[in-house]
Short mmCIF file of C-alpha atoms in Angstrom, two decimals:
data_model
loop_
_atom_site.label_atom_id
_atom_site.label_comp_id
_atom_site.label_asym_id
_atom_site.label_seq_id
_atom_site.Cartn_x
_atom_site.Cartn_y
_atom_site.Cartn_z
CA UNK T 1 12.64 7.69 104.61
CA UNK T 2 9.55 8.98 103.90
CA UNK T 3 7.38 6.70 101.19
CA UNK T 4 3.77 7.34 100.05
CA UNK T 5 0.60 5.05 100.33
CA UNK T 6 0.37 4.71 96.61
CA UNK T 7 4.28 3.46 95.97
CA UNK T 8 3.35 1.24 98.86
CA UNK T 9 -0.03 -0.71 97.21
CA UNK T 10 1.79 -0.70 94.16
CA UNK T 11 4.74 -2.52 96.25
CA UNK T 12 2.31 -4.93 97.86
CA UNK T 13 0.47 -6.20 94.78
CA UNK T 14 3.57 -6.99 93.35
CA UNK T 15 4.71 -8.59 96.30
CA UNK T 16 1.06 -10.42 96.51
CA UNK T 17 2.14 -11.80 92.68
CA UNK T 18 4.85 -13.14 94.00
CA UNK T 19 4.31 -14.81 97.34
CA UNK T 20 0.45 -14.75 97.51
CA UNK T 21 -1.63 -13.96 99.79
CA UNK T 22 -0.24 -16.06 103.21
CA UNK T 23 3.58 -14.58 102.06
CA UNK T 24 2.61 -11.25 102.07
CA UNK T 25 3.38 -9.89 105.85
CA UNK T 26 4.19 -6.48 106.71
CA UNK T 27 7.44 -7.05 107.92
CA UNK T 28 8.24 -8.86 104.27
CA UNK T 29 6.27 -5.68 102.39
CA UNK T 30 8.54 -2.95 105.16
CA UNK T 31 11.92 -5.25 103.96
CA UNK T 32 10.87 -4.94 100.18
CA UNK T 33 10.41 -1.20 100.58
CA UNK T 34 13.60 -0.88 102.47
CA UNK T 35 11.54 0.84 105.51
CA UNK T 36 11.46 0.04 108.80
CA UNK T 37 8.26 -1.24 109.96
CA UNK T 38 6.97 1.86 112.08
CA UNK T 39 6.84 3.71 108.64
CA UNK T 40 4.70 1.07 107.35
CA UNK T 41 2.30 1.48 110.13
CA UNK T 42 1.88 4.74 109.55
CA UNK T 43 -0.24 4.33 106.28
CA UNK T 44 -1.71 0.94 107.80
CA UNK T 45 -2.77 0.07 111.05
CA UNK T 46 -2.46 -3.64 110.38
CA UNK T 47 -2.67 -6.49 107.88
CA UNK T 48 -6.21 -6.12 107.55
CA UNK T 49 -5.77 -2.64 106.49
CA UNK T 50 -3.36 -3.33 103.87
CA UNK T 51 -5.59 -5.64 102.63
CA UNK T 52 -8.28 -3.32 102.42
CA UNK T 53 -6.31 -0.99 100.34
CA UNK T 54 -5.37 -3.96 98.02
CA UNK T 55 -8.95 -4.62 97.27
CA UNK T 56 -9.71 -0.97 96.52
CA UNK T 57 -6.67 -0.92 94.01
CA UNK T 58 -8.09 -3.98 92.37
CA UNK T 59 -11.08 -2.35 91.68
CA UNK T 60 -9.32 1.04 90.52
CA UNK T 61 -9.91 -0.22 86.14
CA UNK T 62 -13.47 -1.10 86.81
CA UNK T 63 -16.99 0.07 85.83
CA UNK T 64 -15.93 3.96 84.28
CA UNK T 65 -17.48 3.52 80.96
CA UNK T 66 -20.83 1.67 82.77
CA UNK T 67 -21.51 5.09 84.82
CA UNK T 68 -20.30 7.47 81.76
CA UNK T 69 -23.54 6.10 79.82
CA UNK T 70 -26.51 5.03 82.16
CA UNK T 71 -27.99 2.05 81.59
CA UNK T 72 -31.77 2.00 80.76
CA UNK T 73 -34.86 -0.28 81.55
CA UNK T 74 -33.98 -2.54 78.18
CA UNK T 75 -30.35 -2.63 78.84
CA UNK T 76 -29.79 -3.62 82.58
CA UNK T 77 -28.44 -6.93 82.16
CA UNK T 78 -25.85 -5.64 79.00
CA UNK T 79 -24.57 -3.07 81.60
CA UNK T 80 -24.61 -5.99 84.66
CA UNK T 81 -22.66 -8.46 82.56
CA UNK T 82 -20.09 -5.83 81.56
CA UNK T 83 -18.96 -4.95 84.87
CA UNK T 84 -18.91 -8.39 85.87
CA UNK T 85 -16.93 -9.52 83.42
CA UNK T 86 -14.92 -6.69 84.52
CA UNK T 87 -14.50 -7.32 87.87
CA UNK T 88 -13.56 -10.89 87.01
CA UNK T 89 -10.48 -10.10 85.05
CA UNK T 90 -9.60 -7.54 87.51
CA UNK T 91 -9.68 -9.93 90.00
CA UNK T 92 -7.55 -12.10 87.77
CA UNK T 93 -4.68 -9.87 87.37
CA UNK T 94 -3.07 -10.31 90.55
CA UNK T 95 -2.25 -13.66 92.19
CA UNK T 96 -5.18 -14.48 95.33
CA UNK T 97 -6.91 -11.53 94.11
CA UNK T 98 -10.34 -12.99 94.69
CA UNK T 99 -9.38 -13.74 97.78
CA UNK T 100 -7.70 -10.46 98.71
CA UNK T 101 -10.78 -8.79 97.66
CA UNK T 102 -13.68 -11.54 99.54
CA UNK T 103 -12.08 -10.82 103.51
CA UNK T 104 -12.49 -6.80 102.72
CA UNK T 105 -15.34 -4.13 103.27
CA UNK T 106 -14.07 -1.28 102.07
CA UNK T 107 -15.89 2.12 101.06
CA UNK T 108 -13.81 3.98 98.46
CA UNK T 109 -14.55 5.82 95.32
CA UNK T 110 -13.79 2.87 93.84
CA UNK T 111 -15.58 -0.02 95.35
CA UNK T 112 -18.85 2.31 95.73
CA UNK T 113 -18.44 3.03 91.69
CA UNK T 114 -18.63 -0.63 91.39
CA UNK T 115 -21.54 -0.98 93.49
CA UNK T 116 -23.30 2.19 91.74
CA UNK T 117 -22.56 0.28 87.96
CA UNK T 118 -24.35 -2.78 89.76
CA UNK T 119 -26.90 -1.38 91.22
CA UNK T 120 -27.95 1.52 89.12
CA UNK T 121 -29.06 -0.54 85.81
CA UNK T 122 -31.03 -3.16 88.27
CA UNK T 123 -33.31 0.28 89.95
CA UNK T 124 -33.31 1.24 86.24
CA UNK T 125 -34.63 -1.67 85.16
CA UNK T 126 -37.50 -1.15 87.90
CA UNK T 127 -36.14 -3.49 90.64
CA UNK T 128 -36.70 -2.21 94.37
CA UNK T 129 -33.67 -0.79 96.04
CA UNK T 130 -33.70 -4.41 98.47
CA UNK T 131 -33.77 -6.38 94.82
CA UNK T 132 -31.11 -4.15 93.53
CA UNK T 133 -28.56 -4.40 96.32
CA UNK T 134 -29.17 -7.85 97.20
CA UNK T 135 -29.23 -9.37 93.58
CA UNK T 136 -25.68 -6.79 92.82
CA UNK T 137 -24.22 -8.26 95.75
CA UNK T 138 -25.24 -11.52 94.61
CA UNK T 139 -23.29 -11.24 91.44
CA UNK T 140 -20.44 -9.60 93.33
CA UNK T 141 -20.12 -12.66 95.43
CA UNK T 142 -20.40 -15.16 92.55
CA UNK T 143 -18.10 -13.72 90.48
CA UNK T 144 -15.52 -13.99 93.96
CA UNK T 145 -16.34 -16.99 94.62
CA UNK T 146 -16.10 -18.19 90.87
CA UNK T 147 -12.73 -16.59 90.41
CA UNK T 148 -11.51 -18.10 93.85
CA UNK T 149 -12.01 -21.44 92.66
CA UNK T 150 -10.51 -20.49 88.90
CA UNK T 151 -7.36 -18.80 89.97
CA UNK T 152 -5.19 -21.74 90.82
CA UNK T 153 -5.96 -23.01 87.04
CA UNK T 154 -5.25 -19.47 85.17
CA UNK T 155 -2.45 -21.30 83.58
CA UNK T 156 -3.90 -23.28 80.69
CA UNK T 157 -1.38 -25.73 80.64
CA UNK T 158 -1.41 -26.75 84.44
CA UNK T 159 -5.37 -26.58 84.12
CA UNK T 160 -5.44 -29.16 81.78
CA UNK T 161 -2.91 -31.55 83.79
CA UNK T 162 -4.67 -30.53 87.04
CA UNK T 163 -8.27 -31.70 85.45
CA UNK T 164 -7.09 -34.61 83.81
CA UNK T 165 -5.32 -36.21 86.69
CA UNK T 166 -8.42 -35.14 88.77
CA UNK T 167 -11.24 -36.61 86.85
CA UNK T 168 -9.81 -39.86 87.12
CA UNK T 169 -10.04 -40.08 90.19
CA UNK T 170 -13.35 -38.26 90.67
CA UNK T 171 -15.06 -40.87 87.54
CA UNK T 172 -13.89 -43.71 89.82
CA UNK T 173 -15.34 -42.81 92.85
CA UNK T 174 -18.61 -41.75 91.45
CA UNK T 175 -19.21 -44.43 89.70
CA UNK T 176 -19.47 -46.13 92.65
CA UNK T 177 -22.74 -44.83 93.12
CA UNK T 178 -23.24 -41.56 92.08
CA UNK T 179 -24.80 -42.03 88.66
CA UNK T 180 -26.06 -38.13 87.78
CA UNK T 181 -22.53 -37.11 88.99
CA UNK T 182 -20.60 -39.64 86.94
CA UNK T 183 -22.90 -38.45 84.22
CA UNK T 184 -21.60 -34.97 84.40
CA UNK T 185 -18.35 -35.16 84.90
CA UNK T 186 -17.46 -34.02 81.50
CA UNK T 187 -19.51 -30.41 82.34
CA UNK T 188 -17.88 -30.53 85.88
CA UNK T 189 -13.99 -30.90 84.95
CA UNK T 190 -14.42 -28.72 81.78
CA UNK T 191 -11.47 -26.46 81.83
CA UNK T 192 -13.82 -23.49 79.75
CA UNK T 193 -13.44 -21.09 82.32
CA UNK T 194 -15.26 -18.46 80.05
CA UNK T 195 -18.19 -20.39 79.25
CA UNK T 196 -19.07 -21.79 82.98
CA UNK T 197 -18.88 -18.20 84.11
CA UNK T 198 -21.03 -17.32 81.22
CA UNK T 199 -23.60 -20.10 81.87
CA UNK T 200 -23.63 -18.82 85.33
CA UNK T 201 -24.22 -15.03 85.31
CA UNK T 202 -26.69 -15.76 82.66
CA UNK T 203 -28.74 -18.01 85.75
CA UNK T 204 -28.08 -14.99 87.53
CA UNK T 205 -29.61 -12.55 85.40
CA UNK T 206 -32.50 -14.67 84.56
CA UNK T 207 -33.73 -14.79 88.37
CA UNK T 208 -33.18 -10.90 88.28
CA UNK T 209 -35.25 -10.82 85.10
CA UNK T 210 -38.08 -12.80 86.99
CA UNK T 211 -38.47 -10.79 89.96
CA UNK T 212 -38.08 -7.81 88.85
CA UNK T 213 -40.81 -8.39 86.24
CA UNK T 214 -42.86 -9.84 89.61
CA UNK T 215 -42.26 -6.46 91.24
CA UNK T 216 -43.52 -4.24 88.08
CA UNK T 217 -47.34 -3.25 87.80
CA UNK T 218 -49.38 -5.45 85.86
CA UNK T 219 -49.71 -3.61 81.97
CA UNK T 220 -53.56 -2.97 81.00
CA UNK T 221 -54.45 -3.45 77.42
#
């Protein structure tokens, strides 16, 4: 039987939602499909592949409006936050799909559409092309990284449980002799998701804001 590449990322990430990232094999994504496994190969060389094509699916919602209306010198960071925000619940949808999305580097409409509604409003804003990529891919990777540690606790209700019966333990042991830490441990187990990401784009941002402003020509009166 003959099956397309689409019906078989569509098959995967709902296979990924199921058994997560370590679960998903080819020869468990060939048996869901009811192929054998040569077909399989024929779309993707290997795991690796797959997972490449997972990523750029994940990104397939993202960052259409951003590029539909340009973002200007006073609205950078309005256009930044949106598509990371964006990306963040996209990543979110699908089970491991932070960390699906960190082991790829893939170039697709998609992912480059991403980078171009990163990028763009940071050049806009009159950052060099070095300030621009690095500082997108900056956000890129916090907004992975945030959402790796986040998606084990998407469920509200085991968040809670996991944080309570972990800040026990963590208040004990730092009070042992970590004062600052013990001090923060109501910030460091909070289960607002939203607002830590928030508070930590916004630190983001706020570097980009410096620099680029150190990079612009000083105005004469």
């Amino acid at each position: 039987m003959k099956i397309q590449r689409e019906a078989v990322i569509a098959t995967a990430l709902n296979l990924l939602d199921e058994v997560g990232i370590e679960g998903l094999t080819m020869r468990r994504l060939a048996h869901e499909l009811e192929i054998k496994a040569s077909s399989l190969y024929w779309h993707f060389a290997n795991k690796q592949a797959l997972m490449d094509g997972i990523a750029d699916a994940l990104m397939e919602g993202v960052a259409h409006k951003d590029l539909a209306k340009p973002a200007t010198a006073s609205t950078w960071f309005i256009a930044v936050r949106v598509t990371a925000h964006e990306i963040r619940r996209a990543l979110l949808k699908r089970r491991d799909g932070a960390r699906v999305y960190a082991g790829t580097y893939v170039t697709t409409d998609n992912t480059l559409r991403v980078a171009e509604a990163l990028i763009g409003p940071l050049r806009e804003a009159g950052a060099s092309t070095r300030l621009a990529s690095w500082g997108a891919f900056s956000i890129l990777y916090y907004v992975m990284g945030f959402v790796m540690e986040e998606q084990p606790l998407a469920d509200p209700n085991a968040a809670s449980q996991v944080i309570t019966n972990h800040r026990g333990r963590f208040e004990a042991f730092a009070a042992k002799g970590y004062p600052h830490v013990l001090a923060a441990a109501g910030d460091l187990c909070s289960p607002d998701f939203d607002a830590r990401f928030d508070a930590g784009l916004d630190l983001l941002i706020t570097g980009l804001r410096v620099k680029i402003a150190e990079g612009l020509p000083a105005r004469t009166v």
